[in-house]
CSV table of C-alpha atoms and ligand atoms in Angstrom, one decimal:
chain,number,residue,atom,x,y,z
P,1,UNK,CA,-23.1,-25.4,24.5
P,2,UNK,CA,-19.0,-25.3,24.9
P,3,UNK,CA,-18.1,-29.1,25.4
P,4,UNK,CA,-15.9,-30.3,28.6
P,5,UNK,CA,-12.3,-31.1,28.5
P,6,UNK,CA,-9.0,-31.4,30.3
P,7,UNK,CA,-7.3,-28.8,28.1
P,8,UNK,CA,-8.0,-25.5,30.1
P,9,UNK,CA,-5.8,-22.9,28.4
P,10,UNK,CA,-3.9,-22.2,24.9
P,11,UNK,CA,-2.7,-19.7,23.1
P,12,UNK,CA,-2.3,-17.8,19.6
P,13,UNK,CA,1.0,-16.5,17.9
P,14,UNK,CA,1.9,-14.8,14.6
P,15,UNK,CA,5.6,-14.7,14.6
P,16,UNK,CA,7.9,-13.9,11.6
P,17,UNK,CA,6.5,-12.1,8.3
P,18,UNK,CA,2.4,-11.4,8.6
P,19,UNK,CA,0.7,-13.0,5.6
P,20,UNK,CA,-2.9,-11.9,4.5
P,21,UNK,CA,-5.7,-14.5,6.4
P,22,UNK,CA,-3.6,-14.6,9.6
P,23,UNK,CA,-6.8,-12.2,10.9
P,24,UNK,CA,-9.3,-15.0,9.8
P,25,UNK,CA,-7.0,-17.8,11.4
P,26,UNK,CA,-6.9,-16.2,14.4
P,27,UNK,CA,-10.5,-15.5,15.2
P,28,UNK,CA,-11.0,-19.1,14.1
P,29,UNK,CA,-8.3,-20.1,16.7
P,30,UNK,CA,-10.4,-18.5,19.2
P,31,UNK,CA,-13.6,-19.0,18.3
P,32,UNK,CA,-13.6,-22.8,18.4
P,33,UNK,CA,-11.2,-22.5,21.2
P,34,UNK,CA,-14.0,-20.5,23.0
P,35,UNK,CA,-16.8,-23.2,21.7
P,36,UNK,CA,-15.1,-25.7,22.9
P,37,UNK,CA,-14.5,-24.3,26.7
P,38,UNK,CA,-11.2,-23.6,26.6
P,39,UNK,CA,-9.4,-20.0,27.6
P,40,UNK,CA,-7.5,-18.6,25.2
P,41,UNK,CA,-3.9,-16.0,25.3
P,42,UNK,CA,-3.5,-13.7,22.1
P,43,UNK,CA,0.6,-13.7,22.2
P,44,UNK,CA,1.6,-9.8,20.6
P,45,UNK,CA,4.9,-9.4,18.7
P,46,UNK,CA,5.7,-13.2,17.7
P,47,UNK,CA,8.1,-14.8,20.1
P,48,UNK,CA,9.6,-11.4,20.8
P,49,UNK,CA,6.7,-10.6,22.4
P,50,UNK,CA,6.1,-14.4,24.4
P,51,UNK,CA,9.5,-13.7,25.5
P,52,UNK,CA,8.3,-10.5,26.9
P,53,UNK,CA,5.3,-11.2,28.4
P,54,UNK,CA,3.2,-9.4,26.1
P,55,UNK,CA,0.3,-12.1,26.3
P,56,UNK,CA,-3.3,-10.7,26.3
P,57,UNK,CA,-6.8,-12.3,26.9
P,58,UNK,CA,-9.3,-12.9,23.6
P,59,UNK,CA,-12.4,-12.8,24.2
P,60,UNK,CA,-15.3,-13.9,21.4
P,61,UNK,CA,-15.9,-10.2,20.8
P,62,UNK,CA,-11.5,-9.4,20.9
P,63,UNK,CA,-11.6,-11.0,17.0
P,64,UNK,CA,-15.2,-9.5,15.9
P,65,UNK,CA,-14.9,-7.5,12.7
P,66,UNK,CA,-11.6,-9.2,11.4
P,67,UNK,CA,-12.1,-11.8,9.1
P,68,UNK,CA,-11.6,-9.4,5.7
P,69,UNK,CA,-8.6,-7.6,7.1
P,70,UNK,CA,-5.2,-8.3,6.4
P,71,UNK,CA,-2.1,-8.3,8.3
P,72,UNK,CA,-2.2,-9.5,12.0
P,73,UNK,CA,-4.4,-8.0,14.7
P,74,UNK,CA,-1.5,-9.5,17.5
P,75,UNK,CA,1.3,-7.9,15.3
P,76,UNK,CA,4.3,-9.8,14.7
P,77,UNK,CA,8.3,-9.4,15.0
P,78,UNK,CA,11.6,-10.7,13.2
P,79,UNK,CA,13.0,-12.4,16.3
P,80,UNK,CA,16.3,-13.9,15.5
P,81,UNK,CA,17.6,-13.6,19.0
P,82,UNK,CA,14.9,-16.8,19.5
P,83,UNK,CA,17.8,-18.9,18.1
P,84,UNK,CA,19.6,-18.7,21.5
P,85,UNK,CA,18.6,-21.5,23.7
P,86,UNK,CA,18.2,-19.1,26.6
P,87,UNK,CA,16.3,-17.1,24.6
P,88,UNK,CA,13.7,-20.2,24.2
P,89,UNK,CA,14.1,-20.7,28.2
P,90,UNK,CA,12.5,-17.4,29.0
P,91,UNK,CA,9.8,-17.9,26.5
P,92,UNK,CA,9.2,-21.0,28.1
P,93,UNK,CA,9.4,-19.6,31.4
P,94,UNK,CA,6.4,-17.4,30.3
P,95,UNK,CA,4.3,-20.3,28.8
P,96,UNK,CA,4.6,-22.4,32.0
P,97,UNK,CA,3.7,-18.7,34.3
P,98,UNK,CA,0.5,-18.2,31.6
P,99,UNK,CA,-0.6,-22.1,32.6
P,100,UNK,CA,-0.7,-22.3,28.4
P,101,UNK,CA,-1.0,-26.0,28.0
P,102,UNK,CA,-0.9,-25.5,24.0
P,103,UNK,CA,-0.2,-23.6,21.3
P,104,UNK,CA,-1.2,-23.0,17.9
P,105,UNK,CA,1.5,-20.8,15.8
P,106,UNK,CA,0.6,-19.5,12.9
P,107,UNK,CA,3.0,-18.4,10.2
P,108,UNK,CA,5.9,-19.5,7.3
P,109,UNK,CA,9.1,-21.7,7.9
P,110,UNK,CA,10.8,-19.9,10.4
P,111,UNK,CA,8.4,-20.5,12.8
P,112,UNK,CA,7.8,-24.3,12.1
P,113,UNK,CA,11.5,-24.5,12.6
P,114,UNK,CA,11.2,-22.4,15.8
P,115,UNK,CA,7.8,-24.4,16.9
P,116,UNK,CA,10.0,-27.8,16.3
P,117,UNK,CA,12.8,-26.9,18.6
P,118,UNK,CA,10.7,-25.8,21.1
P,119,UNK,CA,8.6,-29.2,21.3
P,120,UNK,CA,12.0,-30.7,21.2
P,121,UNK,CA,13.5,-28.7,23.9
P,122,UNK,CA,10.2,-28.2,26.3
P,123,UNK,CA,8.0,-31.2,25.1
P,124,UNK,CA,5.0,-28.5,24.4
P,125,UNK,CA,2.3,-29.1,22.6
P,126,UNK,CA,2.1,-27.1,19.6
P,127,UNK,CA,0.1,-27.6,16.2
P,128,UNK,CA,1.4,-24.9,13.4
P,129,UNK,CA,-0.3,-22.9,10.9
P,130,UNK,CA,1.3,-22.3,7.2
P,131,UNK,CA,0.9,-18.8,6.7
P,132,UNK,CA,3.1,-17.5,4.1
P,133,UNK,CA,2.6,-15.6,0.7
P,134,UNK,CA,5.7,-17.3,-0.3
P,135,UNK,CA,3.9,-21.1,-0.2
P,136,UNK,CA,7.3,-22.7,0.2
P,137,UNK,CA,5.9,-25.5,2.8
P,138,UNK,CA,5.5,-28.6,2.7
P,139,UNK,CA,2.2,-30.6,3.5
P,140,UNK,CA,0.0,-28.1,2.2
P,141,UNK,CA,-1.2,-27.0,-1.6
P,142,UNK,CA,-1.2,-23.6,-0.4
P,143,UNK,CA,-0.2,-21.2,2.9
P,144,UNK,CA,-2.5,-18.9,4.1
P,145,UNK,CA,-1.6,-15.7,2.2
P,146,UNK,CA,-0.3,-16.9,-0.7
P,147,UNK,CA,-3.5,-16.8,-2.9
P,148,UNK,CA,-4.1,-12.9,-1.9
P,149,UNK,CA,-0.2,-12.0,-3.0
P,150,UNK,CA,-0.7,-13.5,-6.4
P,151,UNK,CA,-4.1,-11.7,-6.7
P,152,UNK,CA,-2.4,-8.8,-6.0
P,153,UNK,CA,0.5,-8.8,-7.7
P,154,UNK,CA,-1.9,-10.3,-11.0
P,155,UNK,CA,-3.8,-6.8,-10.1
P,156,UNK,CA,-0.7,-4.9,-10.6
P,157,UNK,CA,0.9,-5.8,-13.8
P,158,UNK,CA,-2.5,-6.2,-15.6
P,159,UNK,CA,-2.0,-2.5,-15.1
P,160,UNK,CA,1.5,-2.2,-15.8
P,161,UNK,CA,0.8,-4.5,-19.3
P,162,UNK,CA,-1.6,-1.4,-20.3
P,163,UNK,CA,1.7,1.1,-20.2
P,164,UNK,CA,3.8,-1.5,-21.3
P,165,UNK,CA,1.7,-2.2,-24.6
P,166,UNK,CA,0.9,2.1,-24.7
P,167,UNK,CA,4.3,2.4,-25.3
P,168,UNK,CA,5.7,-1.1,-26.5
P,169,UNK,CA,8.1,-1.4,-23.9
P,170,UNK,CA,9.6,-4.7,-21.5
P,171,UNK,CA,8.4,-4.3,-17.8
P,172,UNK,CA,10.7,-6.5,-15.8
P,173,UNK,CA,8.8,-7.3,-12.7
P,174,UNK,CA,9.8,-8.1,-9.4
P,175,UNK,CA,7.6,-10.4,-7.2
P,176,UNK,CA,8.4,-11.4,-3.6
P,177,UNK,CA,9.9,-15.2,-2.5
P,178,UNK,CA,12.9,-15.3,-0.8
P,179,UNK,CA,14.0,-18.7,-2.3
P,180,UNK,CA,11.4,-19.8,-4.5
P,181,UNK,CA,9.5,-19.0,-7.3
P,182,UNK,CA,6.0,-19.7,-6.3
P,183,UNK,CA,4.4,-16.6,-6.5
P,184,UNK,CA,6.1,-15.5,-9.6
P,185,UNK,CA,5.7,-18.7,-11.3
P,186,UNK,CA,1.7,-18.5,-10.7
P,187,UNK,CA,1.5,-14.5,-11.6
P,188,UNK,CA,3.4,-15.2,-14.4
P,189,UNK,CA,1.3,-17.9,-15.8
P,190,UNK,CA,-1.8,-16.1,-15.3
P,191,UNK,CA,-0.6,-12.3,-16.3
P,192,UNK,CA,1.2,-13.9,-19.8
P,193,UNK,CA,4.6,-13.1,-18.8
P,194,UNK,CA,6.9,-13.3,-21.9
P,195,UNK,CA,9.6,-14.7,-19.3
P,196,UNK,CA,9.1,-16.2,-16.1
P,197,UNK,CA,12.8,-16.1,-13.8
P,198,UNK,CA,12.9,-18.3,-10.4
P,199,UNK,CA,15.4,-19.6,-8.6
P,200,UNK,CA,14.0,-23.4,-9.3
P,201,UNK,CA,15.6,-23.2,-13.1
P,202,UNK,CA,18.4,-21.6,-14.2
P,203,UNK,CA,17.9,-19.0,-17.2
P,204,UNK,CA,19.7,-17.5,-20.1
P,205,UNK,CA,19.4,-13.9,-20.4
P,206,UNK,CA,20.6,-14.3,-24.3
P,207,UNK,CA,17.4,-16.6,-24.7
P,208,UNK,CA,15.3,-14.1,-22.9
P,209,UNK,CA,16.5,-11.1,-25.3
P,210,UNK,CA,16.4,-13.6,-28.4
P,211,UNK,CA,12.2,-14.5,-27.5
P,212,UNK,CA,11.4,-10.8,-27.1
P,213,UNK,CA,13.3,-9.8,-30.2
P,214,UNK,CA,11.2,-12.7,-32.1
P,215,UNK,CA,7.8,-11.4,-30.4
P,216,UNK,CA,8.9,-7.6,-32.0
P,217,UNK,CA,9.6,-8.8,-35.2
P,218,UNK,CA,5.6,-11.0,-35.0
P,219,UNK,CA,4.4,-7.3,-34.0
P,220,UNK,CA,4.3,-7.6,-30.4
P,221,UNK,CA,3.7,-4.3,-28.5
P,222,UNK,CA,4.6,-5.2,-24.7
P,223,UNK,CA,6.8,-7.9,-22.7
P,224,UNK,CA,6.3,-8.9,-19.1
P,225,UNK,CA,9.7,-10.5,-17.5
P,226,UNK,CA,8.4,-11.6,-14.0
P,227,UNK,CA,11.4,-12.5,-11.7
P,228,UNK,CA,11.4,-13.8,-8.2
P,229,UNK,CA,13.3,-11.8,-6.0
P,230,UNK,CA,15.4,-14.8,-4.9
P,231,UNK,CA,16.5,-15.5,-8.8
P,232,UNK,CA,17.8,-12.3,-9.4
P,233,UNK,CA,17.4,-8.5,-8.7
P,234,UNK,CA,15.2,-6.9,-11.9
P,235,UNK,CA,17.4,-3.7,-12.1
P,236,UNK,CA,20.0,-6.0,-13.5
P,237,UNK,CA,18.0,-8.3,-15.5
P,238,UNK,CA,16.4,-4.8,-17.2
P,239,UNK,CA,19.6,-4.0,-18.1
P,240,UNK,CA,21.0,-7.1,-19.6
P,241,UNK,CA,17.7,-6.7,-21.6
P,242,UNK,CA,18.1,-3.3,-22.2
P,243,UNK,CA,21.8,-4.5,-24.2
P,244,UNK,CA,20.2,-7.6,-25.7
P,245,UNK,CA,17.0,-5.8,-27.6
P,246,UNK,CA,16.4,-2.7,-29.1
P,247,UNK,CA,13.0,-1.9,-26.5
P,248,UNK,CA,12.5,-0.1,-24.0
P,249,UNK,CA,12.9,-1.4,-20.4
P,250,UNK,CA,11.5,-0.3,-17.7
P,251,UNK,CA,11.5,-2.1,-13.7
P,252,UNK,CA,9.0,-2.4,-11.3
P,253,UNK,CA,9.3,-4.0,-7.6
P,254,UNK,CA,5.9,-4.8,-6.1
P,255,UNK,CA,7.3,-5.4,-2.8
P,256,UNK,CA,5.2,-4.9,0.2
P,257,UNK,CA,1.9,-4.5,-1.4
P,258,UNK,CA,2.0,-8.8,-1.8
P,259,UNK,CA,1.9,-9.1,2.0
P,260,UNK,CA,-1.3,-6.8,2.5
P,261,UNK,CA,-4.8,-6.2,1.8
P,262,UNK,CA,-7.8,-8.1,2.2
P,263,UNK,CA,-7.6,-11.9,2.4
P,264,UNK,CA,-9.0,-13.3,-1.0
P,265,UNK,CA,-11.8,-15.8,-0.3
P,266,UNK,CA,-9.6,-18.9,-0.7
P,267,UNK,CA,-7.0,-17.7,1.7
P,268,UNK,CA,-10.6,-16.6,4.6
P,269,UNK,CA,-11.5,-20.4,3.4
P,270,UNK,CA,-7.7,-22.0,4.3
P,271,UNK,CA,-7.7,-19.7,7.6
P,272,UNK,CA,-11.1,-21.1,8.8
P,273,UNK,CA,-10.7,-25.0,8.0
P,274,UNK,CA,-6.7,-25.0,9.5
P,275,UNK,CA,-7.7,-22.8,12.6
P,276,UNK,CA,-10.6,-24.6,13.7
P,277,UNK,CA,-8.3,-28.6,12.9
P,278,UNK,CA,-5.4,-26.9,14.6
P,279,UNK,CA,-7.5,-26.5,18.2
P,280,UNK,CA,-9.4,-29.5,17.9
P,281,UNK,CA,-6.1,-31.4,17.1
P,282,UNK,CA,-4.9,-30.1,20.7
P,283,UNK,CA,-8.2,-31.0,22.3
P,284,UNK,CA,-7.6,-34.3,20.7
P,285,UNK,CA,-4.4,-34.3,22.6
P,286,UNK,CA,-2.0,-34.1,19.4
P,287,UNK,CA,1.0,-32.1,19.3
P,288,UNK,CA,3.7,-31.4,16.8
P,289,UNK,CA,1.8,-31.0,13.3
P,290,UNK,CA,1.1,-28.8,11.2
P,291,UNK,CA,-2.1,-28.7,9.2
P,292,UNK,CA,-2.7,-28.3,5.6
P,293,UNK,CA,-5.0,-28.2,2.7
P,294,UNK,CA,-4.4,-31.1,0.0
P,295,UNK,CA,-6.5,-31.6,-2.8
P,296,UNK,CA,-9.5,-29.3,-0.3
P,297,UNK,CA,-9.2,-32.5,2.4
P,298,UNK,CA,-7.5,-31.0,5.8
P,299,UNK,CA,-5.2,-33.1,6.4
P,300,UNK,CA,-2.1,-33.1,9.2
P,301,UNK,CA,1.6,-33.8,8.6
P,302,UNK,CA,4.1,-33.9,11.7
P,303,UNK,CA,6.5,-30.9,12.0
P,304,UNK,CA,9.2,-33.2,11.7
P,305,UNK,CA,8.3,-34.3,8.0
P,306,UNK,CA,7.0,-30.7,7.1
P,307,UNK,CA,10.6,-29.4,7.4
P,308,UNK,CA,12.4,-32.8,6.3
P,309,UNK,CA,10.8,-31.9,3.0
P,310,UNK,CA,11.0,-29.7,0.3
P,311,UNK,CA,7.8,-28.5,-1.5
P,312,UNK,CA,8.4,-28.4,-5.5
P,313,UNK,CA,7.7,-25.8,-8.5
P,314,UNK,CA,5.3,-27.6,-10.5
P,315,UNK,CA,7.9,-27.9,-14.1
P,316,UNK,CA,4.6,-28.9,-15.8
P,317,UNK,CA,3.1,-25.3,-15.0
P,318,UNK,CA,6.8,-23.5,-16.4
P,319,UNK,CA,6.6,-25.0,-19.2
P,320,UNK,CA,2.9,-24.4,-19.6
P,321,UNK,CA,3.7,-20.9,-19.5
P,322,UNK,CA,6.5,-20.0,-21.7
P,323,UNK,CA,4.6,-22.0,-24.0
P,324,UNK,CA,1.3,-20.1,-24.3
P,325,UNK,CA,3.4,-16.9,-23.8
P,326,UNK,CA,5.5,-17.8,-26.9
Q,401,F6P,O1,8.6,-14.8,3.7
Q,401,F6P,C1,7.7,-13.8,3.2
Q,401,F6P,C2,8.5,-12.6,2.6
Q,401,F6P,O2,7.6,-11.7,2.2
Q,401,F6P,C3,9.5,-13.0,1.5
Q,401,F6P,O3,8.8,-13.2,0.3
Q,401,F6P,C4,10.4,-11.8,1.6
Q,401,F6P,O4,11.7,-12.1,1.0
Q,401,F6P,C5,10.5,-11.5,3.0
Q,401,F6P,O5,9.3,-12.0,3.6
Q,401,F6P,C6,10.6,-10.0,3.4
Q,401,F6P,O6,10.7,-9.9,4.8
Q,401,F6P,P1,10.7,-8.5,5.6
Q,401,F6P,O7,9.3,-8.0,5.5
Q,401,F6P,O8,11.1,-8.9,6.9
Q,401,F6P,O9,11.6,-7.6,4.9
């Protein structure tokens, strides 16, 4: 039987980049929402789309059917026009006509930034989400999403690393992550990348050359150089390489693919546990947090902190992997 409480209505919004196990998080949202007695407001397009009005009922049966597929059934929007106060006044405007007494966000570090200002500004009560494949936030061991982009990107160049050994050449691979290397570092740990290039530690290209020359004189028949799109664009590492060895080079971008497909199991798992803590969090009366996985425990961490702090590469895993990929 759905329990009794004061909170009558919140709502759900996936703004910025969709991650894969934003689906799952949002029929979690509005399932123990629904449980619990509450109404609940699918918000399309991210804040583009609060700013507009596009806010839409969800029903038990409005998030049947979703939990294995990726992207975001409420759609999502770049909105950089949000960083204009008046911007955040119509949104607000919209919240306050909606009777939305809180909301849970769902998405990567523009929208905990966004999500902070706004409980600054409007006082609303809001409990985020990490969804990102790029895992760059703090208070969580991983975003929702970022599990499925490294299994997907792990997919890929175990293929590619078939060609590459067919033919002894270097595959310099580019991963996503804007300003990190999470995904790449991971990937490359697990793939055996001969060189792993992230923004976190500066590299020598001559070193690089100089291990891959070494693992061709030991009979080596492919090389994997996985870089992290924030470190440096692989057209021009593969042709720094391409100078610096005798092989053959060749570049691949994953791009996009990271940021779809089914949601791996641990990604469904992370979506489940943090949707349902995010609502009961706002039945609880709590605003301003963000939840997270640590060590498996859900645990909460106010906004505040979340984006005070900077999430680190783990050195120990780096160093882990040029080792065994020596
Ligand atoms: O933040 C997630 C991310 O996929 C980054 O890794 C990437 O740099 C960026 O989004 C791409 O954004 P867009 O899809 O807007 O081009």
């Amino acid at each position: 039987m759905p329990k009794k409480t004061k909170l009558k209505t919140i709502a759900v919004v996936t703004p910025g980049g969709d991650a894969p196990g934003m689906n799952p998080a949002i029929r979690a949202v509005v399932r123990t929402a629904i449980f619990n007695g509450l109404k609940v407001f699918g918000i399309e397009k991210g804040w583009l789309g609060l700013i507009e009005g596009k806010i839409k009922d969800l029903e038990l049966q409005s998030v049947g059917g979703i939990i294995n597929r990726g992207g975001t059934i409420l759609h999502t929007h770049r909105c950089p026009e949000f960083r204009q106060k008046d911007i955040r006044k119509k949104a607000y405007e919209k919240i306050k006509a909606y009777n939305i007494e809180g909301l849970v966000v769902i998405g990567g570090d523009g929208s905990l930034n966004a999500s902070n200002v706004l409980i600054k500004e409007f006082q609303l009560p809001i409990i985020n989400i990490p969804a990102s494949i790029d895992n760059d936030i703090f208070g969580t061991d991983y975003s929702i999403g970022f599990d499925t982009a490294v299994n997907t990107a792990v997919e890929a160049i175990d293929k590619i690393r078939d060609t590459a050994t067919s033919h002894e050449r270097v595959f310099v691979i580019e991963v996503m992550g804007r300003n990190n290397g999470f995904i790449a570092l991971d990937v490359g740990l697990v793939c055996g990348a001969e060189a792993i290039i992230i923004p976190e530690v500066p590299f020598n290209i001559d070193a690089i050359g100089q291990k891959l020359r070494y693992g061709q004189q030991r009979g080596k028949s492919s090389f994997i150089v996985v870089v992290a799109e924030g470190a440096a664009r692989a057209d021009d590492v593969a042709k720094q390489l391409q100078k610096r060895t005798k092989l053959d080079v060749r570049v691949s971008i994953l791009g996009h693919i990271q940021r779809g497909g089914s949601p791996t199991a641990l990604s469904r798992e992370a979506a489940c546990k943090l949707g349902a803590r995010a609502v009961q969090l706002l039945l609880e009366g709590k605003k301003g947090f963000m939840v997270g996985l640590i060590s498996d425990k859900v645990i909460e961490t106010p906004i505040d902190e979340v984006l005070k702090k900077k999430k680190s590469i783990d050195m120990n895993a780096y160093k882990l992997a040029n080792m065994l990929a020596s």
